[in-house]
Amino acid sequence: MKIGPHLLANRLFVAPMAGVTDRPFRQLCKKLGAGYAVSEMVASNALLWKSEKTQRRANHVGEFKPIAVQIAGADPAMMAAAAKINVDHGAQIIDINMGCPAKKVCNVAAGSALLRDEPLVQQILEAVVNAVGVGPNAVPVTLKIRTGWDREHKNAIEIARLAERSGISMLTVHGRTRADLYHGEAEYETITAVKNHVRIPVVANGDISSPEKAEAVLKITGADAIMIGRAAQGRPWIFREINHYLETGGKLPTPEIIEIQAIMNAHLLDHYEFYGEHIGLRTARKHIGWYCKGLRDSHAFRQRMNTADDCKTQLQMVNDYFDEMKSHSDRLLFLEAA
């Protein structure tokens, strides 16, 4: 599959998730089989461009290509400017966020709130495409949306047509409305309808958590690719599992404890280096919790681990816990409800 001039390794994508898909996590997912990953959302507000958080989110040093940056906002001129500055800093693909349901995003009429205003959607898409997506040095512009604002107002097909006319190179559709947030089950009928109404590549997103589900969603929707978000939290090897299943029809064995420990160690060391001691210690906690979810005595371990006051201690506690798990079994045994 290609996005503009960029040939991707496969059709398994990492969903952009605020506070999760930082550079260390994107790199890890790509090493474990993801063909493409989009950065955390970067605000289009110029006043925030020099903030530490934005600078970190825009850090792509050493990242596997293509480098894709997601931008969010509701002002066409500001979105165009944000696209330009990110391209100047190395972005090879610009993704526009019209799918985030978070209140702090929707309250400023950005993210999925934009789906209520189709004329504004068109203005933003055209402004960004005209800013970076045309000419000899054109950078592909992609779009991520939901199926609509609520279940009574699903307009994904109309937005998809606007996107195609505006020069968008690829469209990702999450199978929920903004009102659904992440509740209930994703529906794929709307994604199927979108795929049948446009010629640009369409990516299916929502509740894809196993190789079997990935294959089913691809067949149901006819999508060109699938995007995986929450299912990769603490389980970045899901991409190689899905890729193997799609290619061979067979399932890979459950990773052994020793491999999970090695993957987590590499992730945490990269995470600490990226964020530094103070922030790295705190932001690593959620990843550690995800890696341990469902394991024996994981709740008690997480409570102990959260008392660590430096990265070295935190990492040692993690390894002590996994060494204990290895004494129980050489394979992952999920003893709690996942």
Short mmCIF file of C-alpha atoms in Angstrom, two decimals:
data_model
loop_
_atom_site.label_atom_id
_atom_site.label_comp_id
_atom_site.label_asym_id
_atom_site.label_seq_id
_atom_site.Cartn_x
_atom_site.Cartn_y
_atom_site.Cartn_z
CA MET A 1 0.00 0.00 0.00
CA LYS A 2 1.13 3.56 -0.73
CA ILE A 3 0.39 6.97 0.73
CA GLY A 4 1.42 9.41 -1.94
CA PRO A 5 4.96 8.37 -2.92
CA HIS A 6 5.53 6.34 0.25
CA LEU A 7 5.39 2.56 -0.04
CA LEU A 8 4.40 1.03 3.29
CA ALA A 9 5.65 -2.29 4.63
CA ASN A 10 2.10 -3.58 5.17
CA ARG A 11 -1.45 -2.43 5.85
CA LEU A 12 -1.34 -2.48 9.64
CA PHE A 13 -1.32 1.01 11.15
CA VAL A 14 -0.78 2.33 14.67
CA ALA A 15 -3.53 4.75 15.68
CA PRO A 16 -2.46 8.15 17.01
CA MET A 17 -3.26 8.24 20.74
CA ALA A 18 -2.54 11.24 22.96
CA GLY A 19 -0.06 10.37 25.67
CA VAL A 20 0.65 6.97 24.15
CA THR A 21 1.99 7.05 20.59
CA ASP A 22 5.15 8.96 21.35
CA ARG A 23 8.31 8.23 19.39
CA PRO A 24 9.47 5.29 21.57
CA PHE A 25 6.09 3.56 21.27
CA ARG A 26 5.81 4.20 17.51
CA GLN A 27 9.29 2.82 16.96
CA LEU A 28 8.52 -0.27 19.02
CA CYS A 29 5.30 -1.00 17.13
CA LYS A 30 7.08 -0.64 13.81
CA LYS A 31 9.83 -3.02 14.95
CA LEU A 32 7.12 -5.52 15.92
CA GLY A 33 5.29 -5.49 12.62
CA ALA A 34 3.34 -2.24 12.14
CA GLY A 35 3.70 -0.81 8.66
CA TYR A 36 2.84 2.77 9.56
CA ALA A 37 2.38 4.98 12.62
CA VAL A 38 1.06 8.51 13.11
CA SER A 39 2.31 10.85 15.82
CA GLU A 40 0.32 12.11 18.76
CA MET A 41 -1.92 15.05 17.94
CA VAL A 42 -0.10 18.39 17.60
CA ALA A 43 -2.14 21.54 18.20
CA SER A 44 -2.34 24.07 15.37
CA ASN A 45 -2.21 27.01 17.78
CA ALA A 46 1.08 28.83 17.10
CA LEU A 47 1.27 29.90 20.74
CA LEU A 48 1.85 26.24 21.69
CA TRP A 49 4.49 25.38 19.09
CA LYS A 50 7.40 26.19 21.37
CA SER A 51 5.97 24.38 24.39
CA GLU A 52 7.92 21.43 25.76
CA LYS A 53 5.05 19.04 25.04
CA THR A 54 4.68 20.12 21.42
CA GLN A 55 8.43 20.06 20.84
CA ARG A 56 8.57 16.53 22.19
CA ARG A 57 5.65 15.37 20.08
CA ALA A 58 7.38 16.80 17.01
CA ASN A 59 10.63 14.96 17.78
CA HIS A 60 11.22 12.38 15.04
CA VAL A 61 14.98 11.91 15.39
CA GLY A 62 15.92 8.46 14.11
CA GLU A 63 12.32 7.45 13.45
CA PHE A 64 11.48 4.91 10.77
CA LYS A 65 10.05 6.58 7.69
CA PRO A 66 7.62 7.74 6.54
CA ILE A 67 7.20 10.30 9.32
CA ALA A 68 3.53 11.20 9.78
CA VAL A 69 2.33 14.04 12.02
CA GLN A 70 -1.28 14.57 13.08
CA ILE A 71 -2.49 18.15 13.49
CA ALA A 72 -5.69 19.40 15.11
CA GLY A 73 -7.55 22.68 15.09
CA ALA A 74 -10.57 24.51 13.73
CA ASP A 75 -9.06 27.51 11.92
CA PRO A 76 -8.12 26.82 8.28
CA ALA A 77 -5.25 29.34 8.19
CA MET A 78 -3.79 28.05 11.46
CA MET A 79 -4.08 24.46 10.28
CA ALA A 80 -2.30 25.36 7.04
CA ALA A 81 0.48 27.07 8.99
CA ALA A 82 0.79 24.08 11.33
CA ALA A 83 1.10 21.75 8.35
CA LYS A 84 3.86 23.90 6.86
CA ILE A 85 5.91 24.10 10.05
CA ASN A 86 5.68 20.36 10.62
CA VAL A 87 6.79 19.65 7.07
CA ASP A 88 9.69 22.04 7.62
CA HIS A 89 10.60 19.95 10.67
CA GLY A 90 10.60 16.66 8.79
CA ALA A 91 6.99 15.50 8.45
CA GLN A 92 6.50 13.49 5.25
CA ILE A 93 2.75 13.00 5.71
CA ILE A 94 0.27 15.34 7.40
CA ASP A 95 -2.78 13.79 9.04
CA ILE A 96 -5.76 15.94 10.02
CA ASN A 97 -7.62 15.01 13.18
CA MET A 98 -11.40 15.12 12.88
CA GLY A 99 -11.93 12.03 14.97
CA CYS A 100 -10.90 12.84 18.53
CA PRO A 101 -13.96 12.85 20.82
CA ALA A 102 -12.22 14.39 23.86
CA LYS A 103 -14.13 17.28 25.42
CA LYS A 104 -11.10 19.57 25.59
CA VAL A 105 -10.73 19.15 21.82
CA CYS A 106 -14.40 19.27 20.89
CA ASN A 107 -15.06 22.24 23.18
CA VAL A 108 -12.88 24.35 20.90
CA ALA A 109 -14.76 22.99 17.86
CA ALA A 110 -11.86 20.79 16.77
CA GLY A 111 -11.53 17.01 16.42
CA SER A 112 -14.82 15.23 15.76
CA ALA A 113 -16.76 18.43 16.58
CA LEU A 114 -15.89 19.58 13.07
CA LEU A 115 -18.12 16.89 11.59
CA ARG A 116 -21.11 19.13 12.37
CA ASP A 117 -19.80 21.83 10.03
CA GLU A 118 -19.18 20.44 6.55
CA PRO A 119 -18.35 23.82 4.94
CA LEU A 120 -15.65 24.37 7.57
CA VAL A 121 -14.36 20.84 7.02
CA GLN A 122 -13.93 21.64 3.34
CA GLN A 123 -12.16 24.92 4.09
CA ILE A 124 -9.70 23.21 6.43
CA LEU A 125 -8.98 20.35 4.04
CA GLU A 126 -8.42 22.66 1.10
CA ALA A 127 -6.25 25.04 3.13
CA VAL A 128 -3.96 22.25 4.34
CA VAL A 129 -3.74 20.54 0.95
CA ASN A 130 -2.99 23.83 -0.78
CA ALA A 131 -0.33 24.62 1.83
CA VAL A 132 1.68 21.39 1.59
CA GLY A 133 -0.05 18.93 -0.73
CA VAL A 134 0.47 20.46 -4.16
CA GLY A 135 3.44 21.22 -6.35
CA PRO A 136 6.72 19.40 -6.97
CA ASN A 137 7.42 18.95 -3.25
CA ALA A 138 3.89 17.90 -2.35
CA VAL A 139 3.37 16.12 0.96
CA PRO A 140 0.38 13.76 1.17
CA VAL A 141 -2.43 14.93 3.44
CA THR A 142 -4.63 12.32 5.13
CA LEU A 143 -7.74 12.61 7.29
CA LYS A 144 -9.13 10.72 10.29
CA ILE A 145 -12.84 10.95 11.12
CA ARG A 146 -15.64 9.21 12.97
CA THR A 147 -18.91 8.08 11.42
CA GLY A 148 -20.64 11.29 12.50
CA TRP A 149 -21.53 13.50 15.46
CA ASP A 150 -24.12 11.08 16.88
CA ARG A 151 -26.10 8.11 15.62
CA GLU A 152 -28.84 10.34 14.22
CA HIS A 153 -26.30 12.41 12.30
CA LYS A 154 -23.90 10.10 10.49
CA ASN A 155 -22.27 11.96 7.62
CA ALA A 156 -19.07 10.00 7.02
CA ILE A 157 -19.95 9.47 3.35
CA GLU A 158 -20.43 13.19 2.77
CA ILE A 159 -17.18 14.00 4.57
CA ALA A 160 -15.37 11.31 2.58
CA ARG A 161 -16.57 12.81 -0.69
CA LEU A 162 -15.42 16.24 0.47
CA ALA A 163 -12.06 14.78 1.37
CA GLU A 164 -11.61 13.16 -2.03
CA ARG A 165 -12.55 16.36 -3.86
CA SER A 166 -10.20 18.38 -1.65
CA GLY A 167 -7.16 16.28 -2.50
CA ILE A 168 -6.93 14.10 0.61
CA SER A 169 -4.71 11.06 -0.08
CA MET A 170 -6.17 8.63 2.46
CA LEU A 171 -9.10 8.48 4.86
CA THR A 172 -9.32 6.65 8.19
CA VAL A 173 -12.76 6.02 9.68
CA HIS A 174 -13.33 5.03 13.31
CA GLY A 175 -16.54 3.00 13.50
CA ARG A 176 -18.16 5.14 16.21
CA THR A 177 -19.77 8.56 16.39
CA ARG A 178 -18.41 11.35 18.56
CA ALA A 179 -21.28 10.80 21.01
CA ASP A 180 -20.31 7.14 21.37
CA LEU A 181 -16.84 8.07 22.67
CA TYR A 182 -15.34 4.58 23.15
CA HIS A 183 -18.50 2.92 24.47
CA GLY A 184 -20.28 -0.01 22.89
CA GLU A 185 -18.97 -1.85 19.85
CA ALA A 186 -17.62 -0.25 16.71
CA GLU A 187 -19.80 -0.71 13.62
CA TYR A 188 -18.31 -1.33 10.23
CA GLU A 189 -21.31 -0.82 7.95
CA THR A 190 -20.55 2.89 7.63
CA ILE A 191 -16.89 2.20 6.86
CA THR A 192 -18.03 -0.23 4.15
CA ALA A 193 -20.33 2.43 2.70
CA VAL A 194 -17.52 5.00 2.71
CA LYS A 195 -15.22 2.58 0.92
CA ASN A 196 -17.89 2.04 -1.73
CA HIS A 197 -18.33 5.77 -2.35
CA VAL A 198 -14.73 6.99 -2.80
CA ARG A 199 -11.66 5.97 -4.76
CA ILE A 200 -9.01 7.07 -2.25
CA PRO A 201 -7.65 4.45 0.19
CA VAL A 202 -9.86 3.89 3.25
CA VAL A 203 -8.58 2.61 6.60
CA ALA A 204 -10.86 0.86 9.11
CA ASN A 205 -10.43 1.64 12.81
CA GLY A 206 -12.16 0.52 15.98
CA ASP A 207 -12.17 -2.60 18.20
CA ILE A 208 -9.62 -4.55 16.18
CA SER A 209 -8.02 -6.63 18.90
CA SER A 210 -7.07 -10.00 17.39
CA PRO A 211 -5.81 -11.51 14.14
CA GLU A 212 -9.23 -13.03 13.47
CA LYS A 213 -10.99 -9.70 14.00
CA ALA A 214 -8.48 -7.95 11.72
CA GLU A 215 -9.15 -10.40 8.91
CA ALA A 216 -12.91 -10.11 9.41
CA VAL A 217 -12.89 -6.31 9.35
CA LEU A 218 -10.83 -6.24 6.18
CA LYS A 219 -13.28 -8.63 4.51
CA ILE A 220 -16.42 -6.89 5.78
CA THR A 221 -15.37 -3.36 4.89
CA GLY A 222 -13.17 -3.91 1.89
CA ALA A 223 -10.81 -1.41 3.54
CA ASP A 224 -7.31 -0.96 2.22
CA ALA A 225 -5.77 -1.12 5.69
CA ILE A 226 -6.66 -1.34 9.37
CA MET A 227 -5.66 0.92 12.24
CA ILE A 228 -5.11 -0.44 15.76
CA GLY A 229 -5.06 1.68 18.90
CA ARG A 230 -6.00 0.48 22.38
CA ALA A 231 -5.35 -3.20 21.59
CA ALA A 232 -1.65 -2.37 21.13
CA GLN A 233 -1.30 -0.85 24.60
CA GLY A 234 0.92 -3.26 26.50
CA ARG A 235 0.74 -5.63 23.54
CA PRO A 236 2.73 -4.07 20.70
CA TRP A 237 3.44 -7.53 19.27
CA ILE A 238 -0.18 -7.65 18.10
CA PHE A 239 1.03 -6.28 14.76
CA ARG A 240 3.29 -9.24 14.03
CA GLU A 241 0.53 -11.60 15.17
CA ILE A 242 -1.96 -10.05 12.75
CA ASN A 243 0.56 -9.80 9.93
CA HIS A 244 1.47 -13.50 10.30
CA TYR A 245 -2.19 -14.52 10.39
CA LEU A 246 -3.09 -12.50 7.30
CA GLU A 247 -0.13 -13.91 5.38
CA THR A 248 -0.30 -17.56 6.47
CA GLY A 249 -3.66 -18.19 8.11
CA GLY A 250 -1.80 -19.53 11.13
CA LYS A 251 -1.49 -18.11 14.63
CA LEU A 252 1.79 -17.34 16.34
CA PRO A 253 2.28 -18.80 19.82
CA THR A 254 1.72 -16.59 22.83
CA PRO A 255 4.92 -14.66 23.60
CA GLU A 256 7.00 -16.14 26.39
CA ILE A 257 7.53 -14.18 29.58
CA ILE A 258 11.22 -13.76 28.84
CA GLU A 259 10.47 -12.10 25.50
CA ILE A 260 7.82 -9.81 26.98
CA GLN A 261 10.33 -8.78 29.61
CA ALA A 262 12.94 -8.01 26.97
CA ILE A 263 10.50 -5.99 24.87
CA MET A 264 9.36 -4.01 27.91
CA ASN A 265 12.93 -3.35 29.06
CA ALA A 266 13.89 -1.95 25.66
CA HIS A 267 10.72 0.15 25.60
CA LEU A 268 11.25 1.57 29.09
CA LEU A 269 14.91 2.43 28.51
CA ASP A 270 13.98 4.26 25.30
CA HIS A 271 11.09 5.93 27.14
CA TYR A 272 13.31 7.16 29.99
CA GLU A 273 15.89 8.52 27.56
CA PHE A 274 13.22 10.31 25.54
CA TYR A 275 11.42 11.97 28.46
CA GLY A 276 14.15 12.29 31.07
CA GLU A 277 14.03 11.19 34.70
CA HIS A 278 11.18 13.29 36.08
CA ILE A 279 8.61 12.89 33.30
CA GLY A 280 9.80 9.47 32.20
CA LEU A 281 9.22 7.92 35.62
CA ARG A 282 5.60 9.05 35.69
CA THR A 283 4.62 8.51 32.08
CA ALA A 284 6.08 4.98 32.10
CA ARG A 285 3.58 3.86 34.74
CA LYS A 286 0.69 3.47 32.32
CA HIS A 287 2.78 1.39 29.90
CA ILE A 288 3.98 -0.87 32.73
CA GLY A 289 0.38 -1.28 33.89
CA TRP A 290 -0.69 -2.31 30.39
CA TYR A 291 2.15 -4.82 30.03
CA CYS A 292 1.20 -6.40 33.36
CA LYS A 293 -2.56 -6.34 32.96
CA GLY A 294 -4.05 -9.74 33.62
CA LEU A 295 -0.91 -11.24 35.14
CA ARG A 296 -0.73 -12.84 38.56
CA ASP A 297 -0.87 -10.25 41.41
CA SER A 298 -0.52 -7.40 38.91
CA HIS A 299 -2.75 -5.03 40.88
CA ALA A 300 -0.60 -5.29 43.99
CA PHE A 301 2.53 -4.96 41.88
CA ARG A 302 1.30 -1.78 40.22
CA GLN A 303 0.61 -0.24 43.62
CA ARG A 304 4.17 -1.02 44.73
CA MET A 305 5.67 0.10 41.44
CA ASN A 306 3.96 3.49 41.67
CA THR A 307 5.95 4.23 44.83
CA ALA A 308 9.29 4.17 42.96
CA ASP A 309 10.89 7.59 42.99
CA ASP A 310 13.44 7.16 40.21
CA CYS A 311 13.62 5.33 36.89
CA LYS A 312 16.33 2.89 38.01
CA THR A 313 14.22 1.71 40.93
CA GLN A 314 11.11 1.48 38.78
CA LEU A 315 12.89 -0.64 36.18
CA GLN A 316 14.33 -2.92 38.87
CA MET A 317 10.88 -3.44 40.38
CA VAL A 318 9.51 -4.33 36.95
CA ASN A 319 12.24 -6.88 36.36
CA ASP A 320 11.86 -8.37 39.82
CA TYR A 321 8.15 -8.84 39.14
CA PHE A 322 8.73 -10.49 35.76
CA ASP A 323 11.44 -12.71 37.20
CA GLU A 324 8.86 -13.89 39.71
CA MET A 325 6.39 -14.55 36.89
CA LYS A 326 8.99 -16.69 35.13
CA SER A 327 9.22 -18.88 38.22
CA HIS A 328 5.51 -19.65 37.83
CA SER A 329 5.44 -20.30 34.09
CA ASP A 330 7.54 -19.79 31.00
CA ARG A 331 4.51 -18.43 29.18
CA LEU A 332 2.09 -15.64 29.90
CA LEU A 333 -0.73 -16.83 32.16
CA PHE A 334 -3.59 -14.36 32.40
CA LEU A 335 -5.10 -15.01 35.76
CA GLU A 336 -7.19 -11.85 36.06
CA ALA A 337 -9.83 -10.50 33.73
CA ALA A 338 -8.11 -8.52 31.01
#
